[in-house]
CSV table of C-alpha atoms in Angstrom, one decimal:
chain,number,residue,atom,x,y,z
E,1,UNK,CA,26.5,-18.9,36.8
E,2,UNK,CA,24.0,-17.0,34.3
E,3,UNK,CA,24.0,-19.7,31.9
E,4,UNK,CA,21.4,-22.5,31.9
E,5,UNK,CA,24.1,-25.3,32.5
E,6,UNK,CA,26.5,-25.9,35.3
E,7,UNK,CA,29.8,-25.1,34.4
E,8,UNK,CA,31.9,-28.1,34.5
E,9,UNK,CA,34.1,-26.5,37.8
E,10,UNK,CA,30.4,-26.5,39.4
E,11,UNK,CA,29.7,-30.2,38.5
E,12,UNK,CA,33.0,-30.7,40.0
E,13,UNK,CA,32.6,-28.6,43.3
E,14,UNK,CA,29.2,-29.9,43.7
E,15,UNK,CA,29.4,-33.5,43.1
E,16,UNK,CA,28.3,-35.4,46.1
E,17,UNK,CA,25.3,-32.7,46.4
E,18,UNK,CA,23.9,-33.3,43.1
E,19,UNK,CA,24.0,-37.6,43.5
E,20,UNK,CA,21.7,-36.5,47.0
E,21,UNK,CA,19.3,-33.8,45.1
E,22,UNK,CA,20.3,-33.3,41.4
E,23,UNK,CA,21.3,-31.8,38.7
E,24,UNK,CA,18.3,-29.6,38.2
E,25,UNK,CA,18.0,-29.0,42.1
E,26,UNK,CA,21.8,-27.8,41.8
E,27,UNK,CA,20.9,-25.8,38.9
E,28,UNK,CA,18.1,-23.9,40.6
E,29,UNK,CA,20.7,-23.3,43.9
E,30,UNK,CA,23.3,-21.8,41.8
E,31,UNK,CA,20.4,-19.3,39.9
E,32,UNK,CA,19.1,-18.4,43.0
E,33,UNK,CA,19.6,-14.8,45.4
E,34,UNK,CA,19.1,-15.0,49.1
E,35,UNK,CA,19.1,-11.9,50.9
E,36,UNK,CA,19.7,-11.5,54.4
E,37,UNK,CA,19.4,-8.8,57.3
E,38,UNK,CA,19.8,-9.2,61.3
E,39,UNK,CA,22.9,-10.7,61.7
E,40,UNK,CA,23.2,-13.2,64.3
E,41,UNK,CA,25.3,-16.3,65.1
E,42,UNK,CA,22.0,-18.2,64.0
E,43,UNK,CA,21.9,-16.1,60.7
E,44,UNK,CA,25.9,-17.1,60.2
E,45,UNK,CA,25.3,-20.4,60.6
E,46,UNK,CA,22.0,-20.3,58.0
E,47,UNK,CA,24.7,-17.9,55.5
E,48,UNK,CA,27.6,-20.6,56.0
E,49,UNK,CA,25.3,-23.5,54.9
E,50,UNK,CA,23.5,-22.3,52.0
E,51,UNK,CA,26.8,-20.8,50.9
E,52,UNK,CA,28.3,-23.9,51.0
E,53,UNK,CA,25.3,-25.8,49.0
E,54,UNK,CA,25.9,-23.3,46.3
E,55,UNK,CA,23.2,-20.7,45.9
E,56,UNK,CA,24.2,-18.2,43.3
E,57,UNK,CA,24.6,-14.8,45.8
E,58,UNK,CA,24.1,-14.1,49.4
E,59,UNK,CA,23.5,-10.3,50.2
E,60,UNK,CA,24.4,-9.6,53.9
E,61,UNK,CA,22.1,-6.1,55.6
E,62,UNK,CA,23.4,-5.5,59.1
E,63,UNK,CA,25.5,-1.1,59.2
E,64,UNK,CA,25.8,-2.2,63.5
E,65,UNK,CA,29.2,-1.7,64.3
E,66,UNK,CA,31.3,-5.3,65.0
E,67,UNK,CA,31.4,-5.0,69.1
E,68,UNK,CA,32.7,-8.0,72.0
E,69,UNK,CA,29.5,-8.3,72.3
E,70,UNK,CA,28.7,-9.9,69.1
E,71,UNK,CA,31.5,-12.4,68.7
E,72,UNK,CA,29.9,-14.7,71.4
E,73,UNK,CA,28.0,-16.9,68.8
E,74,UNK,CA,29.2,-15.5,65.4
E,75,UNK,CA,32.1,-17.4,64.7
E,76,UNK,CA,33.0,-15.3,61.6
E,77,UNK,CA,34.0,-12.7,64.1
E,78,UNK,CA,37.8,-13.0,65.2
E,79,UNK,CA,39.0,-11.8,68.9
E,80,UNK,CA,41.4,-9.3,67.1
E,81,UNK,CA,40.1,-6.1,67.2
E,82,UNK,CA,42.3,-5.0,64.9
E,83,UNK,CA,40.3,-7.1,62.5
E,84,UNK,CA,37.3,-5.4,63.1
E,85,UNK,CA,38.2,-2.5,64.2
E,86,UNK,CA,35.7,-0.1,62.0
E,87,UNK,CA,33.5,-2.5,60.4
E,88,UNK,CA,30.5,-3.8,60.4
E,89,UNK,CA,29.2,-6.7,61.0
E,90,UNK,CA,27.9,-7.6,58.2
E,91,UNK,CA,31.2,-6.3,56.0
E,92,UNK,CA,33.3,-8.7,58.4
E,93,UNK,CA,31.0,-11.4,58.0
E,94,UNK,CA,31.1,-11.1,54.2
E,95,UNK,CA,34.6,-11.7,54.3
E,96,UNK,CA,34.2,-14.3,55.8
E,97,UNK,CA,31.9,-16.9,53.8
E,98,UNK,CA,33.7,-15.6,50.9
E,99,UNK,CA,36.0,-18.1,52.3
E,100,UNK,CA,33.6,-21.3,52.2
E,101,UNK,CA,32.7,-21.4,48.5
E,102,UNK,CA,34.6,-18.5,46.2
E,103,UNK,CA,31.9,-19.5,43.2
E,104,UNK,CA,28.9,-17.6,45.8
E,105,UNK,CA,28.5,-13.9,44.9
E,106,UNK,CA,28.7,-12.7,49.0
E,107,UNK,CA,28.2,-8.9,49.3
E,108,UNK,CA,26.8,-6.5,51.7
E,109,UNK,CA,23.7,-3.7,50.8
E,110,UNK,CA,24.0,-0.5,53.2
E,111,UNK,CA,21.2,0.5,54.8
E,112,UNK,CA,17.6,-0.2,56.5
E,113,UNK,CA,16.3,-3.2,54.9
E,114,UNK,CA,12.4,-1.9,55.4
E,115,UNK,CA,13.1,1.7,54.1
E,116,UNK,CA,13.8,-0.1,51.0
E,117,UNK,CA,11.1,0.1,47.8
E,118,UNK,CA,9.5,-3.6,46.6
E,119,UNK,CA,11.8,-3.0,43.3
E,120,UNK,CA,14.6,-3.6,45.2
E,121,UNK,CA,13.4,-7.2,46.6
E,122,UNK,CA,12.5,-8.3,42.8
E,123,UNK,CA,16.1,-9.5,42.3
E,124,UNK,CA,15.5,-12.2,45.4
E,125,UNK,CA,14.6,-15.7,45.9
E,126,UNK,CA,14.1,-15.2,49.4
E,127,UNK,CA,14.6,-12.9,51.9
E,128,UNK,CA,15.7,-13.9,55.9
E,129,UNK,CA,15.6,-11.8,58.6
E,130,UNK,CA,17.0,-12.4,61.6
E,131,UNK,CA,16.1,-11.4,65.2
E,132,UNK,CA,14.0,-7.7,64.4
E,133,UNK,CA,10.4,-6.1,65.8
E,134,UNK,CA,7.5,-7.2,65.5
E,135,UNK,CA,6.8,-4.0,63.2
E,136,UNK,CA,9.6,-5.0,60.8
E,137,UNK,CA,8.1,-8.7,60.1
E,138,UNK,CA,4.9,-7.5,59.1
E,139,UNK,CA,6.6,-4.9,56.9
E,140,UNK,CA,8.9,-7.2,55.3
E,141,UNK,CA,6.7,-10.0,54.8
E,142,UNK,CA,3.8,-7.9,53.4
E,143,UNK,CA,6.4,-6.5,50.6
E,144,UNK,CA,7.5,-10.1,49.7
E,145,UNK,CA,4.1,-10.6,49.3
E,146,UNK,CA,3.1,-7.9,46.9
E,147,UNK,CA,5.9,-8.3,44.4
E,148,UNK,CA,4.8,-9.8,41.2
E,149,UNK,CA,7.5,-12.8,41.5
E,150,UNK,CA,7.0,-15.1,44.4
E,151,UNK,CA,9.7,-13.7,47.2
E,152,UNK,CA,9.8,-16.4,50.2
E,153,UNK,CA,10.1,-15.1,53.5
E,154,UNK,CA,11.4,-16.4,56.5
E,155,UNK,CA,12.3,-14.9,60.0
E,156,UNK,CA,14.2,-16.2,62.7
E,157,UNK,CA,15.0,-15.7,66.6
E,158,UNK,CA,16.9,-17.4,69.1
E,159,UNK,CA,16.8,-16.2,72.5
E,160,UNK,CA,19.2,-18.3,75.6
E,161,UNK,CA,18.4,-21.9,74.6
E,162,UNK,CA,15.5,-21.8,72.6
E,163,UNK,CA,14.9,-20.9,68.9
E,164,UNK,CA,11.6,-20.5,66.4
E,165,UNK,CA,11.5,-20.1,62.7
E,166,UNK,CA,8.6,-18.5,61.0
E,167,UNK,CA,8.1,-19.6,56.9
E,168,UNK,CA,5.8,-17.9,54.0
E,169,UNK,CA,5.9,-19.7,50.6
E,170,UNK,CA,2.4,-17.9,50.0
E,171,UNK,CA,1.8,-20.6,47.1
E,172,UNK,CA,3.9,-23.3,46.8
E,173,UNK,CA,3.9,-26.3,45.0
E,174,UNK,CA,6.9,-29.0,45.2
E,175,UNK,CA,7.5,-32.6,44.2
E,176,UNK,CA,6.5,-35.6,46.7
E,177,UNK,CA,7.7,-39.0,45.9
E,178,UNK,CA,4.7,-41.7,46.6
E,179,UNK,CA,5.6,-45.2,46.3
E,180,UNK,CA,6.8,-45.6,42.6
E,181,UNK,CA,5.2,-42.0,41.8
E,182,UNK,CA,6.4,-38.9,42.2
E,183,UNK,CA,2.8,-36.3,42.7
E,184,UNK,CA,2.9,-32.3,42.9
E,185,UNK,CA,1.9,-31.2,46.2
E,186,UNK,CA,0.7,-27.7,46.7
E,187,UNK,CA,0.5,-25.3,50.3
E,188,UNK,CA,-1.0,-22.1,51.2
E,189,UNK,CA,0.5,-20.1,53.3
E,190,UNK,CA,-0.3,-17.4,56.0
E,191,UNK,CA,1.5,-14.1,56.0
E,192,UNK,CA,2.9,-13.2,59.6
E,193,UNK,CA,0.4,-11.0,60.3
E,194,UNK,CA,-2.3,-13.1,59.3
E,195,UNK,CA,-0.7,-16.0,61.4
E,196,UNK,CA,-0.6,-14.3,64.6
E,197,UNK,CA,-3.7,-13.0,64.7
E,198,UNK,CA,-5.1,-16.5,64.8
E,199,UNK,CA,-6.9,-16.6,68.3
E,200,UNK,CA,-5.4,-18.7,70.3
E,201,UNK,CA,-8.1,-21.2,71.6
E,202,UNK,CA,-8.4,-22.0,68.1
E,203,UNK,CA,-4.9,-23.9,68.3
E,204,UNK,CA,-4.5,-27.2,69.9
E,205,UNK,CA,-4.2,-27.8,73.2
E,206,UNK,CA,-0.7,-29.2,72.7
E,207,UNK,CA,0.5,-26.5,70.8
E,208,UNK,CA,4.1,-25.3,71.6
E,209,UNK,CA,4.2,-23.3,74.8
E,210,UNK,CA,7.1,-21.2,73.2
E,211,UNK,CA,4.6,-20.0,70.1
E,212,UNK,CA,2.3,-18.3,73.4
E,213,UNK,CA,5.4,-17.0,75.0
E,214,UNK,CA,7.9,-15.8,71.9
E,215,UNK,CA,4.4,-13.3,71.3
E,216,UNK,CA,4.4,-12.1,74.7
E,217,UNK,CA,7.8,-10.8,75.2
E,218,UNK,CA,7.3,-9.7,70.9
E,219,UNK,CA,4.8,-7.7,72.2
E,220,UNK,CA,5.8,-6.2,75.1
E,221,UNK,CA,8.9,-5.5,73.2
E,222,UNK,CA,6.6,-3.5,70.8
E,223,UNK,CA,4.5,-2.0,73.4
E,224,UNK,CA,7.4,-0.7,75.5
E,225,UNK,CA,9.6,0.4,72.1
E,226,UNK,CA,12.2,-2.0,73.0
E,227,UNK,CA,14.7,-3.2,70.6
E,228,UNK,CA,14.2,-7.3,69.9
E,229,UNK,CA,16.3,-8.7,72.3
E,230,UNK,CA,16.5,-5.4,74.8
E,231,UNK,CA,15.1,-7.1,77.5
E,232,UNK,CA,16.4,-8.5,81.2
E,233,UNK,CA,15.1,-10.2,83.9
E,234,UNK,CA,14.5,-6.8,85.6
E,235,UNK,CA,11.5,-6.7,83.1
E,236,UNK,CA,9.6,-10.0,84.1
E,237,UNK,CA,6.8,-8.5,86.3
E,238,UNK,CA,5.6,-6.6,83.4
E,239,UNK,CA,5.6,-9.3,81.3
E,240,UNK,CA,3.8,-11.2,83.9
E,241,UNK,CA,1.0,-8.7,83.8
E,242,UNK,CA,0.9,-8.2,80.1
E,243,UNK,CA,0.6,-12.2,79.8
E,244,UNK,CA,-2.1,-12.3,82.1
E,245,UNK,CA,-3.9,-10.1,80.2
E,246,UNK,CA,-3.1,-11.6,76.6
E,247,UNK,CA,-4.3,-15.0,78.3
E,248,UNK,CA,-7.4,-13.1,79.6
E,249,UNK,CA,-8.4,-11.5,76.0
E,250,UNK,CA,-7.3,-14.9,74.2
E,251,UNK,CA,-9.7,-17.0,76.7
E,252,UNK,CA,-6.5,-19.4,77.4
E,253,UNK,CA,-5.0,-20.5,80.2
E,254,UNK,CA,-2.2,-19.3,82.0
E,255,UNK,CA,-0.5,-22.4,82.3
E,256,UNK,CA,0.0,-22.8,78.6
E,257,UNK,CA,2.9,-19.9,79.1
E,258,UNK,CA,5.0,-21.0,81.8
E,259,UNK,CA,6.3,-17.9,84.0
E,260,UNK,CA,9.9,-19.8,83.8
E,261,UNK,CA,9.9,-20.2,79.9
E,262,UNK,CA,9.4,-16.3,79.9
E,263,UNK,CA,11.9,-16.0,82.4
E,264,UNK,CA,14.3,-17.5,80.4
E,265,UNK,CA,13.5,-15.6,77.2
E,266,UNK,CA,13.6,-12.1,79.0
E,267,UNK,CA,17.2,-13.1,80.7
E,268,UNK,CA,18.7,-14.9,77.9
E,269,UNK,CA,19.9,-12.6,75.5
E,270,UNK,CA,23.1,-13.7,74.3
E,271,UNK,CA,22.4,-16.7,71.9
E,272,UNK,CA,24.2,-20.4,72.5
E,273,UNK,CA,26.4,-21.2,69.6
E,274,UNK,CA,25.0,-25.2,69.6
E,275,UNK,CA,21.5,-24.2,69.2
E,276,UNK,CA,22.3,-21.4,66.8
E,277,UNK,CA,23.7,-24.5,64.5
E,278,UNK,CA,20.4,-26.3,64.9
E,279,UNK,CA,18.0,-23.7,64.2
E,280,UNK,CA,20.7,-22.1,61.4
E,281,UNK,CA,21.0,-25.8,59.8
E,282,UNK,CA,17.4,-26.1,59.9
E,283,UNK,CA,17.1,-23.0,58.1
E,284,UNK,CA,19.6,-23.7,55.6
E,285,UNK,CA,17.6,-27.1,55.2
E,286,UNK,CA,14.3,-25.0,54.5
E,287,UNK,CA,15.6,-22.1,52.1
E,288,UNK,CA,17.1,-25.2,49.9
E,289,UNK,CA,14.0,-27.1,50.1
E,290,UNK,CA,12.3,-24.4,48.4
E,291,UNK,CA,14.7,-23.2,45.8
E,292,UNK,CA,15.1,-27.1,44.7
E,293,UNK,CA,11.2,-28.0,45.4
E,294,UNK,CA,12.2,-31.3,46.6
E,295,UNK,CA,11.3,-32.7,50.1
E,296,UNK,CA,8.3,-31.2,52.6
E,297,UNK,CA,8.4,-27.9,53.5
E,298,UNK,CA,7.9,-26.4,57.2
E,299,UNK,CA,4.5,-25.0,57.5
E,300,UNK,CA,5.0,-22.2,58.9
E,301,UNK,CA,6.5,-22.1,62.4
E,302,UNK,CA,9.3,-24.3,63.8
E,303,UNK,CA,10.3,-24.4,67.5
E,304,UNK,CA,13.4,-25.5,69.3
E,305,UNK,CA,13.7,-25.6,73.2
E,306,UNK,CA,17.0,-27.5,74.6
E,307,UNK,CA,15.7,-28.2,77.9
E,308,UNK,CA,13.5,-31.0,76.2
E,309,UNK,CA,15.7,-31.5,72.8
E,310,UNK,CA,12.5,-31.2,70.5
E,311,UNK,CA,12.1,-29.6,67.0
E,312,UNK,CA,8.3,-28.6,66.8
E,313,UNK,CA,6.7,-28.1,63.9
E,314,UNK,CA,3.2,-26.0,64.4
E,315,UNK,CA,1.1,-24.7,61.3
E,316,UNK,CA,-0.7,-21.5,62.7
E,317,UNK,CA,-2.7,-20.8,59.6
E,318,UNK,CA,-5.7,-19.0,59.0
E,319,UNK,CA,-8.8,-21.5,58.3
E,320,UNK,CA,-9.0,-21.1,54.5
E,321,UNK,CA,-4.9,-21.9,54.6
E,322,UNK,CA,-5.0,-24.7,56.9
């Protein structure tokens, strides 16, 4: 794995992949170091495909105790307690992808991912983070961004039916074939924070209705010290009011965030294992994207709603990185 070359058991493993993308695409997966915190049944799906596309290690951040609760969508859970019994969930979880490709370094890093120094996020290619606070993001992403290696970030929540994806390549560059040429193309990109703060009448009117929402219920969930995801339907009259408000100060209107679409978000907390495979495959699809620097990258948020079956791409970018 540390050598230039692939090792002939790699060329073997990884034939049919490397007649789709390469040689030198396979070489940069198998040199590359994805870390990963907020374990989810959309993260486990993300973990199980890169894993199986042969990245060189997969480091796995979650100390939360494995409960009933969280084998609804992650399918590296078992129903035996005995099992689990003791673990966490990102120790069983690591056992687990072990399994899909023994030549992927899998293995599990104790403790709070943001109470970590930027030394410690040198050794990565990218880091994911699943479902966390609106705090945390911010945090995360700003470190990625200050590290003298380029550290991609990418965050990702799916809440009842729906799921969004949020990418940072800061500056990226990646091959485009054009007719019988293949040109460089080049991105900037916003950090979180910087995205976010875009004002919203700035953004077309056809923008994703789940953007507006997914920062309503973040920030209430940050106003009201909720954990991401500790929200019911008892809360919806609060969220209500804070919309109302946000829509007020933005200068948008109401209508662009439907009261059901936040209805469904504050009651659906326990993710749907077929669109945790779409937004974790999609995922998986972007993180290999940008180790191999073939094929167009997402720029920078991607939505997923079942009840209309549409992948939306938005770019939410300050002006000077649109």
């Amino acid at each position: 794995m540390d050598g230039e070359e692939l090792t002939e058991q790699e060329t073997a493993l990884y034939d049919r992949q490397i007649r789709v993308w390469g040689v030198d695409a396979q070489r940069r997966l198998s040199k590359s170091h994805i870390l990963v915190t907020g374990i989810s049944g959309t993260i486990v799906e993300f973990c199980k495909n890169i894993v199986l596309a042969g990245v060189g290690s997969v480091t796995l951040m979650d100390d939360r105790m494995v409960t009933e609760e969280s084998m609804w969508a992650n399918f590296l859970i078992t129903p035996d307690e005995n099992m689990w019994n003791n673990k966490s969930v990102a120790e069983i979880c690591c056992d687990g992808l072990r399994e899909f490709n023994p030549m992927v370094h899998v293995s599990v890093e104790k403790g709070n991912l943001s109470s970590f120094d930027g030394e410690f996020y040198d050794k990565f290619s990218a880091v994911v983070v699943g479902r966390c606070s609106l705090a945390t993001k911010k945090k995360i992403n700003e470190i990625c961004r200050k590290r003298p290696n380029r550290i991609a970030f990418y965050s990702v929540d799916c809440r009842d039916s729906c799921g969004e994806i949020f990418v940072d390549l800061q500056n990226y560059s990646y091959a485009q074939k054009k007719l019988e040429e293949t040109v460089e193309c080049r991105l900037q990109y916003s950090s979180f924070e910087e995205a976010i703060a875009v004002p919203w009448k700035s953004l077309p009117r056809r923008a994703s209705k789940l953007y507006f929402a997914m920062r309503v219920i973040e920030k209430y969930e940050q106003d009201e010290g909720r954990t991401p995801g500790e929200t019911s339907i008892a809360d919806l009259p609060n969220v209500l009011k804070l919309k109302k408000l946000l829509c007020e100060e933005q200068s948008v209107n109401e209508s662009q965030i439907p009261d059901g679409l936040l209805e469904r978000l504050l009651a659906g907390n326990i993710e749907h294992p077929p669109v945790c495979a779409i937004i974790g495959g999609i995922l998986g699809q972007e993180v290999i994207k940008m180790i191999s620097g073939k094929g167009d990258p997402i720029k920078n948020f991607f939505f997923y709603d079942v009840m209309d079956g549409k992948g939306i791409i938005e770019d939410v970018s300050t002006p000077e990185q649109s």
